[in-house]
Coordinates of C-alpha atoms in Angstrom, one line a residue:
M1 CA -12.0 11.4 -9.0
K2 CA -12.9 7.9 -8.4
F3 CA -12.0 5.5 -5.2
E4 CA -10.8 2.5 -7.5
N5 CA -8.7 5.8 -9.3
I6 CA -7.4 7.4 -6.4
Q7 CA -6.4 3.1 -5.1
Q8 CA -5.2 3.3 -8.5
L9 CA -2.9 6.0 -7.8
G10 CA -1.8 4.5 -4.6
R11 CA -0.7 0.9 -6.8
A12 CA 1.5 3.1 -9.3
L13 CA 3.8 5.0 -6.6
M14 CA 4.6 1.4 -5.3
L15 CA 6.1 0.8 -8.5
P16 CA 9.2 3.5 -8.4
I17 CA 9.6 3.2 -4.7
A18 CA 10.0 -0.8 -5.3
V19 CA 13.6 0.0 -6.5
L20 CA 14.5 1.6 -3.3
P21 CA 15.6 -0.9 -1.7
A22 CA 18.5 -1.6 -4.2
A23 CA 19.3 1.8 -3.8
G24 CA 19.7 1.8 0.1
I25 CA 21.8 -1.7 -0.1
L26 CA 23.9 -0.2 -3.0
L27 CA 24.3 3.4 -1.1
R28 CA 25.1 1.7 2.3
I29 CA 27.9 -1.4 2.0
G30 CA 29.9 1.7 -0.9
Q31 CA 30.0 3.6 2.2
P32 CA 33.7 4.6 4.1
D33 CA 32.4 2.6 7.8
L34 CA 31.3 -0.7 5.4
L35 CA 33.0 -1.6 1.8
N36 CA 34.5 1.7 1.2
I37 CA 34.0 1.4 -2.9
A38 CA 33.0 4.4 -3.9
F39 CA 32.1 3.7 -7.3
I40 CA 29.0 1.0 -6.1
A41 CA 27.8 4.0 -3.5
S42 CA 27.8 6.6 -6.2
A43 CA 25.6 3.7 -8.2
G44 CA 23.1 3.9 -5.3
A45 CA 22.9 7.6 -5.3
A46 CA 21.9 8.1 -8.4
I47 CA 18.6 6.3 -7.7
F48 CA 18.5 8.8 -4.8
Q49 CA 19.0 11.8 -6.9
N50 CA 16.9 10.9 -10.1
L51 CA 13.8 10.4 -8.4
G52 CA 11.6 12.9 -10.0
L53 CA 11.9 11.0 -12.8
L54 CA 11.5 7.7 -11.6
F55 CA 8.4 8.7 -10.1
A56 CA 7.4 10.1 -13.6
L57 CA 8.6 6.9 -15.7
G58 CA 7.1 4.4 -13.1
I59 CA 3.0 6.1 -12.1
A60 CA 2.2 6.6 -15.7
V61 CA 3.6 2.8 -16.4
G62 CA 1.4 2.3 -13.3
L63 CA -1.7 4.1 -14.6
A64 CA -1.5 3.4 -17.7
K65 CA -3.6 0.6 -19.5
E66 CA -2.0 -2.5 -20.7
N67 CA 1.0 -0.6 -18.3
H68 CA 1.9 0.1 -21.8
G69 CA 5.7 1.6 -22.5
A70 CA 4.6 4.4 -24.2
A71 CA 3.3 5.5 -21.0
A72 CA 6.6 5.9 -19.4
L73 CA 8.4 7.5 -22.6
A74 CA 5.5 10.7 -21.8
G75 CA 5.9 10.4 -18.4
A76 CA 10.1 11.2 -19.0
V77 CA 8.8 13.7 -21.8
F78 CA 6.8 15.6 -19.3
F79 CA 9.4 15.3 -16.2
L80 CA 12.4 16.8 -18.6
V81 CA 10.4 19.0 -20.4
A82 CA 9.2 20.8 -17.1
T83 CA 12.5 21.0 -15.3
T84 CA 14.6 22.1 -17.5
G85 CA 12.2 24.8 -18.7
A86 CA 11.6 25.7 -15.5
K87 CA 15.6 25.8 -15.1
A88 CA 15.6 28.1 -18.5
L89 CA 13.4 30.6 -16.5
M90 CA 14.2 30.9 -13.4
L91 CA 16.1 34.1 -11.6
V92 CA 19.0 33.3 -10.2
P93 CA 19.1 35.7 -6.7
P94 CA 22.1 38.7 -7.2
S95 CA 22.6 37.6 -3.5
E96 CA 23.9 34.1 -4.4
L97 CA 26.2 35.2 -7.4
T98 CA 28.1 38.2 -5.1
G99 CA 31.7 38.4 -6.2
L100 CA 31.8 36.1 -8.5
S101 CA 32.4 35.9 -12.2
G102 CA 33.3 33.8 -15.2
T103 CA 33.0 30.6 -15.3
A104 CA 32.3 30.8 -11.0
L105 CA 29.6 32.7 -12.2
S106 CA 28.0 30.1 -14.6
L107 CA 29.0 27.6 -12.2
A108 CA 27.3 29.1 -9.1
A109 CA 24.1 29.7 -11.3
E110 CA 23.8 26.6 -12.6
H111 CA 24.6 24.6 -8.9
F112 CA 21.8 27.1 -7.2
K113 CA 18.5 26.3 -9.6
D114 CA 19.5 22.6 -9.7
S115 CA 19.7 23.1 -6.1
Q116 CA 16.0 24.4 -6.3
L117 CA 14.7 22.2 -9.3
A118 CA 16.0 19.0 -6.8
K119 CA 13.0 20.6 -3.8
L120 CA 10.7 19.9 -6.5
G121 CA 11.9 16.5 -8.2
V122 CA 9.6 14.3 -6.0
P123 CA 6.2 16.2 -6.6
T124 CA 7.7 17.2 -10.8
G125 CA 7.6 13.0 -11.1
I126 CA 4.3 12.6 -9.8
L127 CA 2.6 15.4 -11.5
S128 CA 4.6 14.4 -15.1
G129 CA 3.6 10.3 -13.9
F130 CA -0.2 11.1 -13.7
V131 CA -0.2 13.6 -16.3
A132 CA 1.3 10.7 -18.5
G133 CA -1.2 7.9 -17.7
W134 CA -4.0 10.2 -17.7
L135 CA -3.2 10.7 -21.8
Y136 CA -2.1 7.4 -22.8
N137 CA -5.7 6.4 -21.0
R138 CA -7.3 9.0 -23.4
F139 CA -5.6 9.0 -26.7
H140 CA -3.4 6.1 -26.8
T141 CA -6.3 5.2 -29.9
I142 CA -6.5 8.9 -31.3
R143 CA -6.5 9.1 -35.5
L144 CA -4.8 12.3 -36.9
P145 CA -5.5 12.9 -41.5
E146 CA -3.8 10.5 -43.5
Y147 CA -1.3 12.6 -44.0
L148 CA -0.2 12.5 -39.9
A149 CA -1.2 9.5 -39.7
F150 CA 2.3 8.2 -38.2
F151 CA 2.2 10.6 -35.0
A152 CA -1.7 9.2 -34.3
G153 CA -1.9 6.4 -32.0
R154 CA 0.7 5.8 -28.8
R155 CA 3.3 8.1 -30.4
F156 CA 0.8 11.0 -30.0
V157 CA 1.2 10.5 -26.1
P158 CA 4.6 12.1 -25.5
I159 CA 4.5 14.6 -27.9
A160 CA 1.1 15.8 -26.5
A161 CA 2.9 15.4 -22.9
G162 CA 6.4 17.3 -24.6
F163 CA 3.6 20.5 -25.5
L164 CA 1.0 20.2 -21.9
A165 CA 5.0 20.4 -19.6
L166 CA 5.2 23.3 -21.2
I167 CA 2.6 25.0 -19.0
P168 CA 4.8 23.8 -15.7
A169 CA 7.6 24.4 -17.1
F170 CA 6.7 27.7 -17.3
I171 CA 4.4 28.0 -13.6
I172 CA 7.3 26.5 -11.9
G173 CA 10.3 28.5 -13.5
T174 CA 8.1 32.0 -12.5
L175 CA 7.3 31.5 -9.4
W176 CA 9.2 29.3 -8.2
P177 CA 10.2 31.3 -4.6
S178 CA 6.7 30.4 -3.9
I179 CA 6.5 27.5 -4.8
S180 CA 9.4 26.8 -2.6
Q181 CA 8.5 28.8 0.3
A182 CA 4.8 26.9 0.2
M183 CA 6.7 23.6 0.6
D184 CA 8.8 24.5 3.5
S185 CA 6.2 25.9 5.6
A186 CA 3.8 23.1 5.3
S187 CA 7.1 20.7 6.9
H188 CA 7.4 23.0 9.1
A189 CA 3.7 22.7 10.0
V190 CA 3.9 19.0 10.1
L191 CA 7.2 18.8 12.3
S192 CA 5.9 21.4 14.4
L193 CA 3.3 18.9 15.7
G194 CA 5.9 16.6 16.9
S195 CA 4.3 13.5 19.0
V196 CA 0.8 14.3 17.8
G197 CA 1.9 14.2 14.2
L198 CA 3.6 11.2 14.0
F199 CA 0.8 9.7 16.7
I200 CA -1.9 10.3 14.1
Y201 CA 0.7 9.5 10.9
G202 CA 1.8 6.2 12.3
T203 CA -2.0 5.5 13.5
L204 CA -3.6 6.4 10.1
N205 CA -0.6 4.5 8.3
R206 CA -2.0 0.9 9.8
L207 CA -5.4 1.9 9.2
L208 CA -5.4 2.9 5.6
I209 CA -4.2 -0.6 4.6
V210 CA -7.2 -1.8 4.3
T211 CA -7.7 0.8 1.0
G212 CA -4.8 0.5 0.1
L213 CA -3.7 4.9 0.6
H214 CA -1.1 4.1 2.7
H215 CA 1.4 4.4 0.1
I216 CA -0.1 8.2 -1.1
L217 CA 0.7 9.1 2.5
N218 CA 3.9 8.1 3.6
N219 CA 5.1 9.4 -0.3
L220 CA 4.4 12.7 1.4
A221 CA 6.7 12.0 4.5
W222 CA 9.4 9.9 3.4
F223 CA 9.9 12.1 0.0
N224 CA 8.4 15.0 0.3
L225 CA 8.7 16.5 3.9
G226 CA 11.2 18.3 5.5
S227 CA 14.6 19.3 3.8
Y228 CA 18.5 18.8 4.2
H229 CA 21.1 20.1 1.8
G230 CA 18.7 20.4 -0.9
V231 CA 17.3 16.1 -0.5
T232 CA 13.3 16.2 0.7
G233 CA 11.4 13.8 2.2
D234 CA 12.5 11.2 5.3
L235 CA 13.6 8.5 4.0
N236 CA 15.1 10.7 1.7
R237 CA 16.9 13.0 4.5
F238 CA 18.6 9.8 6.0
F239 CA 20.5 8.5 3.6
A240 CA 21.6 11.9 3.0
G241 CA 22.8 12.3 6.1
D242 CA 20.9 13.9 8.5
P243 CA 20.7 13.5 11.8
S244 CA 17.0 14.4 12.1
A245 CA 15.4 12.2 9.3
G246 CA 13.7 9.3 10.6
A247 CA 11.4 10.2 12.8
F248 CA 8.5 8.8 10.1
M249 CA 10.1 5.4 9.6
S250 CA 11.7 4.7 13.0
G251 CA 8.4 3.9 14.7
F252 CA 7.5 0.7 12.5
F253 CA 10.1 -1.0 13.9
P254 CA 9.2 -2.1 17.4
V255 CA 5.8 -3.4 15.5
M256 CA 6.7 -4.7 12.9
M257 CA 10.2 -6.6 13.7
F258 CA 8.6 -8.2 17.2
G259 CA 4.7 -7.0 17.8
L260 CA 3.4 -8.9 14.9
P261 CA 5.6 -11.6 15.4
A262 CA 4.7 -11.5 18.6
A263 CA 1.0 -12.0 18.0
C264 CA 1.6 -14.9 15.2
L265 CA 3.1 -16.4 18.9
A266 CA -0.4 -16.1 20.0
M267 CA -2.5 -17.1 17.7
Y268 CA -0.4 -20.0 17.8
H269 CA -0.7 -20.6 21.7
T270 CA -4.4 -20.1 20.9
A271 CA -4.8 -22.1 17.9
R272 CA -7.0 -25.9 18.9
P273 CA -4.3 -28.2 19.6
E274 CA -4.9 -30.9 17.3
R275 CA -4.3 -27.6 14.6
R276 CA -1.1 -25.9 15.6
K277 CA 1.0 -28.6 13.7
E278 CA -1.6 -27.6 10.5
V279 CA -1.5 -23.5 11.3
G280 CA 1.7 -23.7 12.5
G281 CA 3.9 -23.0 9.1
M282 CA 1.8 -20.5 8.5
L283 CA 2.2 -18.3 11.0
A284 CA 6.0 -18.5 11.5
S285 CA 6.3 -18.3 7.4
M286 CA 4.2 -14.7 8.1
A287 CA 6.3 -13.8 11.3
L288 CA 9.2 -14.9 10.1
T289 CA 8.5 -12.8 6.5
A290 CA 7.5 -9.4 8.9
F291 CA 10.8 -9.7 11.4
L292 CA 12.9 -9.7 7.8
T293 CA 11.5 -7.8 5.6
G294 CA 8.8 -5.5 7.4
V295 CA 5.9 -7.6 5.1
T296 CA 3.2 -7.6 7.7
E297 CA -0.1 -7.6 5.6
P298 CA -0.4 -11.4 6.0
I299 CA -0.1 -10.9 9.2
E300 CA -2.5 -8.1 10.1
F301 CA -5.8 -9.5 6.9
S302 CA -5.4 -12.3 9.3
F303 CA -7.0 -10.5 12.2
M304 CA -8.4 -7.2 10.5
F305 CA -12.0 -8.0 10.1
L306 CA -12.6 -10.8 12.8
A307 CA -11.2 -8.0 14.9
P308 CA -12.1 -4.7 14.2
P309 CA -11.4 -3.1 17.7
L310 CA -8.3 -5.3 17.6
Y311 CA -6.5 -4.0 14.8
V312 CA -7.4 -0.5 15.7
L313 CA -5.2 -1.2 19.2
H314 CA -2.6 -2.0 17.0
A315 CA -3.0 1.0 14.8
L316 CA -2.6 3.2 18.3
L317 CA 0.3 1.0 19.3
T318 CA 1.3 1.6 15.9
G319 CA 0.9 5.8 16.3
F320 CA 2.5 5.3 20.1
S321 CA 5.9 3.9 18.8
M322 CA 6.0 6.6 16.7
V323 CA 6.1 8.7 19.5
L324 CA 7.8 7.3 21.8
M325 CA 11.0 6.5 19.6
N326 CA 10.6 9.8 18.5
I327 CA 11.4 10.5 22.6
L328 CA 13.6 8.6 23.6
G329 CA 15.8 10.2 20.4
V330 CA 16.3 7.0 18.3
H331 CA 15.9 7.6 14.5
L332 CA 16.2 4.3 12.2
G333 CA 15.6 4.3 8.3
F334 CA 15.2 2.0 5.7
G335 CA 15.0 1.7 2.2
F336 CA 12.4 -0.9 2.1
S337 CA 10.7 -1.3 5.1
A338 CA 11.7 -2.1 8.7
G339 CA 12.7 -5.5 9.5
L340 CA 15.8 -6.4 10.3
F341 CA 17.7 -6.0 6.8
D342 CA 17.5 -3.0 6.9
Y343 CA 18.5 -2.4 10.3
V344 CA 21.4 -4.2 9.8
I345 CA 22.8 -2.0 7.1
N346 CA 21.6 0.7 8.0
Y347 CA 22.6 0.7 12.0
T348 CA 25.5 2.3 11.5
K349 CA 23.4 5.7 9.7
A350 CA 20.7 5.7 12.2
Q351 CA 21.0 7.5 15.8
K352 CA 20.5 4.7 19.4
A353 CA 19.8 2.3 17.3
W354 CA 20.7 -0.4 19.8
L355 CA 17.7 1.0 21.9
L356 CA 15.1 -0.4 19.5
L357 CA 16.0 -4.1 21.4
P358 CA 14.5 -3.4 24.9
V359 CA 11.6 -1.4 23.1
G360 CA 11.3 -4.2 20.4
L361 CA 11.3 -6.5 23.6
V362 CA 8.1 -4.4 25.5
Y363 CA 6.4 -4.2 22.1
F364 CA 6.4 -8.3 22.4
A365 CA 5.4 -8.7 25.2
L366 CA 2.6 -6.2 24.8
Y367 CA 0.9 -7.2 21.5
Y368 CA 1.3 -11.0 22.7
S369 CA -0.6 -10.5 25.9
V370 CA -3.2 -8.3 24.1
F371 CA -3.2 -10.9 21.2
R372 CA -4.0 -14.0 23.5
F373 CA -6.1 -12.6 26.0
A374 CA -8.6 -10.9 23.4
I375 CA -8.6 -13.8 21.5
Q376 CA -9.5 -16.1 24.1
R377 CA -11.9 -13.4 25.8
F378 CA -13.8 -12.9 23.2
N379 CA -13.5 -16.6 21.5
L380 CA -12.3 -14.7 18.2
K381 CA -12.1 -17.5 15.1
T382 CA -8.2 -16.4 14.0
L383 CA -5.6 -19.1 12.4
G384 CA -6.4 -22.6 14.3
R385 CA -9.6 -21.4 16.2
D386 CA -12.2 -22.1 13.0
D387 CA -14.3 -25.4 12.5
A388 CA -13.0 -25.8 8.8
P389 CA -9.3 -27.4 8.8
A390 CA -7.3 -24.6 6.0
T391 CA -6.9 -27.0 3.3
T392 CA -4.3 -26.1 1.0
L393 CA -4.4 -26.8 -2.5
Q394 CA -1.6 -28.3 -4.0
A395 CA -0.4 -26.5 -8.0
A396 CA 2.4 -26.6 -10.1
A397 CA 4.3 -23.2 -10.0
T398 CA 2.4 -23.8 -14.0
D399 CA -1.0 -23.9 -13.0
R400 CA -1.2 -21.3 -10.4
G401 CA -2.1 -18.4 -12.4
A402 CA -4.6 -20.7 -13.8
A403 CA -5.6 -21.7 -10.7
Y404 CA -6.2 -18.6 -9.3
L405 CA -7.7 -17.5 -12.5
T406 CA -10.6 -19.9 -11.9
A407 CA -11.5 -18.9 -8.1
L408 CA -11.5 -15.8 -10.0
G409 CA -14.2 -16.5 -11.6
G410 CA -12.6 -17.1 -15.4
A411 CA -11.2 -14.3 -17.5
D412 CA -14.9 -13.3 -18.3
N413 CA -15.1 -11.9 -14.3
L414 CA -11.9 -9.8 -14.9
T415 CA -11.3 -6.8 -16.4
A416 CA -8.0 -5.6 -14.8
V417 CA -5.1 -7.6 -13.4
D418 CA -2.7 -5.6 -11.1
A419 CA -0.6 -6.0 -7.9
C420 CA 0.8 -4.2 -5.1
T421 CA 3.4 -5.5 -2.6
T422 CA 0.9 -7.8 -0.9
R423 CA -2.1 -8.1 -2.5
L424 CA -3.6 -8.5 -6.3
R425 CA -5.6 -5.7 -7.2
L426 CA -8.3 -6.6 -9.5
S427 CA -11.3 -4.8 -11.4
V428 CA -13.8 -7.3 -11.5
K429 CA -17.4 -8.0 -13.5
S430 CA -19.3 -9.5 -10.1
N431 CA -17.8 -10.1 -7.2
T432 CA -20.2 -12.4 -6.4
G433 CA -18.9 -14.8 -8.7
I434 CA -15.3 -15.1 -6.9
D435 CA -15.0 -18.5 -4.9
E436 CA -13.0 -17.0 -1.5
A437 CA -12.9 -20.7 -0.2
S438 CA -10.8 -22.0 -3.4
L439 CA -8.6 -18.8 -3.3
R440 CA -8.2 -19.1 0.5
A441 CA -6.8 -22.6 -0.4
L442 CA -4.5 -21.3 -2.6
G443 CA -2.6 -19.3 0.0
A444 CA -4.6 -16.1 -0.2
K445 CA -5.2 -14.0 3.4
G446 CA -7.3 -11.9 3.3
F447 CA -9.6 -9.9 0.8
V448 CA -11.1 -6.3 0.5
R449 CA -14.0 -4.9 -1.8
P450 CA -13.8 -1.5 -2.2
S451 CA -16.4 -1.3 -4.3
P452 CA -19.0 -3.8 -5.6
T453 CA -16.5 -3.3 -9.3
A454 CA -12.6 -4.1 -6.9
L455 CA -11.4 -6.7 -4.9
Q456 CA -7.9 -6.5 -3.1
V457 CA -7.0 -10.0 -2.6
V458 CA -3.9 -10.1 0.3
I459 CA -1.2 -12.7 -0.4
G460 CA 2.0 -12.0 0.5
P461 CA 5.4 -10.9 -1.2
E462 CA 4.4 -13.4 -4.2
A463 CA 1.5 -11.0 -5.4
D464 CA 3.4 -9.2 -8.5
Q465 CA 4.3 -12.7 -9.7
I466 CA 1.5 -14.2 -9.4
A467 CA -1.1 -11.1 -11.0
S468 CA 1.6 -11.8 -14.1
E469 CA 0.5 -15.8 -13.8
I470 CA -2.6 -14.9 -13.9
K471 CA -2.6 -12.2 -16.7
A472 CA -0.4 -15.3 -18.9
A473 CA -3.5 -17.5 -18.1
I474 CA -6.1 -15.6 -19.2
G475 CA -7.0 -16.8 -22.8
K476 CA -6.1 -20.4 -22.0
P477 CA -8.6 -23.3 -21.3
L478 CA -9.4 -23.3 -17.7
A479 CA -10.7 -26.8 -18.1
S480 CA -6.9 -28.2 -17.9
I481 CA -6.7 -26.9 -14.3
P482 CA -5.6 -30.8 -12.5
L483 CA -7.1 -29.0 -9.6
E484 CA -9.8 -29.8 -6.8
K485 CA -12.0 -27.4 -5.2
P486 CA -12.4 -27.5 -1.5
S487 CA -15.3 -29.9 -0.7
P488 CA -18.0 -26.8 0.7
S489 CA -18.1 -26.9 4.3
V490 CA -21.6 -27.4 6.2
V491 CA -22.5 -23.5 7.7
S492 CA -25.0 -23.0 9.9
T493 CA -25.9 -19.7 12.1
S494 CA -27.8 -19.1 15.6
L495 CA -29.1 -15.9 14.4
P496 CA -32.7 -15.2 13.7
V497 CA -32.4 -14.9 10.0
G498 CA -35.9 -13.7 10.1
A499 CA -35.6 -11.1 12.5
V500 CA -32.4 -9.7 10.5
L501 CA -34.1 -9.9 7.2
A502 CA -37.7 -7.7 8.8
G503 CA -34.3 -5.2 9.9
L504 CA -33.3 -4.9 6.6
G505 CA -36.9 -4.1 5.2
G506 CA -38.1 -7.1 4.4
A507 CA -37.1 -10.1 1.6
G508 CA -38.7 -7.7 -1.0
N509 CA -35.9 -5.2 -0.5
V510 CA -32.5 -6.7 -1.0
K511 CA -31.6 -6.6 -4.5
A512 CA -28.5 -7.9 -3.0
L513 CA -25.5 -9.8 -0.7
T514 CA -21.8 -9.9 -0.8
L515 CA -19.7 -12.3 1.5
C516 CA -16.3 -10.2 2.9
A517 CA -15.2 -12.6 5.3
S518 CA -16.6 -11.7 8.8
R519 CA -19.3 -9.2 7.2
I520 CA -21.8 -9.2 4.9
V521 CA -22.9 -6.4 2.0
V522 CA -26.5 -5.7 1.5
E523 CA -27.7 -3.9 -1.8
L524 CA -30.9 -2.6 -0.3
A525 CA -34.3 -0.6 -3.1
D526 CA -34.6 1.7 -0.1
S527 CA -32.5 1.6 2.9
R528 CA -35.2 4.0 4.9
L529 CA -36.8 0.8 5.2
S530 CA -34.3 -0.7 7.2
D531 CA -33.8 -1.0 11.0
A532 CA -30.8 -1.0 12.6
G533 CA -32.5 -1.4 16.2
V534 CA -33.7 -4.6 14.9
L535 CA -30.9 -5.7 13.7
R536 CA -28.6 -5.3 16.3
R537 CA -31.6 -7.2 18.4
A538 CA -30.6 -10.0 16.1
G539 CA -27.6 -10.1 17.1
I540 CA -25.9 -7.8 14.3
R541 CA -22.6 -6.5 16.1
S542 CA -22.1 -3.7 14.0
L543 CA -23.9 -1.5 10.9
A544 CA -21.9 1.1 8.7
R545 CA -24.8 2.4 6.7
G546 CA -23.7 3.5 2.4
A547 CA -26.2 5.5 0.6
Q548 CA -27.9 2.3 -0.9
S549 CA -26.4 -0.2 0.7
L550 CA -25.9 -1.3 4.4
H551 CA -22.6 -3.6 6.1
L552 CA -23.4 -6.4 8.7
I553 CA -20.7 -6.7 10.7
I554 CA -21.8 -10.2 12.2
G555 CA -18.2 -12.3 13.0
P556 CA -17.3 -16.3 12.6
E557 CA -21.3 -16.8 11.5
A558 CA -21.2 -14.8 8.6
E559 CA -20.8 -17.1 6.0
G560 CA -24.2 -19.1 7.6
V561 CA -26.1 -15.9 7.8
F562 CA -25.2 -15.1 4.4
A563 CA -26.4 -18.6 2.4
A564 CA -29.1 -18.0 5.0
L565 CA -30.5 -14.9 3.8
K566 CA -30.0 -15.7 0.3
A567 CA -31.9 -19.1 1.2
G568 CA -34.1 -16.6 2.8
R569 CA -34.7 -14.4 0.1
V570 CA -35.7 -17.4 -2.9

């Protein structure tokens, strides 16, 4: 499977997860210790009880071309056939029906089957969505003989899904004891790792953000790990009242509510005095968003590529926070993310929730001290320390999508436009046509290029809305956009560009150059001609090799080196 396809699955997982904040709020405010309104609590519980179906619908739409609703219908058909068919095949152990007869026997058998299927609900839903999305992309244009033409095209997809679902229905229905035991064994194995497992999870969660694959990791922990009264997953078990749940969520609170806002304060205090007012509003907005909602990617992408060692330290501190909160017996949970809103709403369901305050203050001081020291000691060009002022283009809301479209190289350069919680996920024909300066002026916080035809633009919580505006702008004339592009700044570099070209095997060995924030991706004709020693002596900080490409980690001078290398190849 291609890396882009794995990323697409991670993005698709976010669609059903997006309904959880509403579910969590409804479930909590309806509880006896709050409003004590049973039907509101039941409404929230209904979402958690049908997560499998929601995953089938959401993933199918997220994976399907054009996000067409026929894929969602196919996902629902696949899920219902698989689970209902499996239920008909399941055999109830006699020990579960001892002493029962008549209606009681039937109800007990029905309840047992439902409880066992509930454990497999989310995995079955993910499988259903994945298969439905693939079926749609593969067969939505299929042609059939004229007498069957009514069932061709998109109508064929849910029909095919229904028949294909008979396979998992038979497997689950006949092998459910082995499947259930395997899932329990895997959960126990992970949970038995204790602090080590939590540290690995917390660290990987932050490190994988750059790829977008952290959603897959979260899905395994929050919706599949552990079991409590037939409910699986750390998040589900927390809302079901499991006092041991929350281990895979609690450690995020000190980092998101205290640590990263402190990093913003450090960046503000280390900004050039004449630019503090300029960047103060942006840093305050990012810090407040993280504290209230737990959305932290805009902060993380502001230093991720500029200071990779600092970001690795941030990931390690997240892993340590997971361990620390678990050792202290703190069990917190959230429906959306580790922010103040979720902390307050779920306070009475948590264990030792008050300990977040002292731990959070320690993390605030730790992050502030580390970030301030690193920024000043290594002269990192964080917000407000770079030479060029951060200009923001002012555009009417109706023109924003068109402005982004222009900066992305126009409609001809885009082959797919999607979004997750905080970033645009784009498929492009060429990354060289992207105008990073204009995108940053429009509000972009960072960029990730997983491949030559993939681009992620980190924006913030407005990412999904902007994606919709870009889609609406495609096909409209771009000449009518009332915006002026920022004046290109003069860039220079102190690095010996001739030596860098020599280390790359000469100008003739360089096929293509791509600027990625603080690094340059160089596509080489023959990677064997490159010399890492020469490149390091020329001032390149670090190197990462691909099959026929080389990533040059440079730092703040990357733009100047990029321009000089392009000129040197002419």
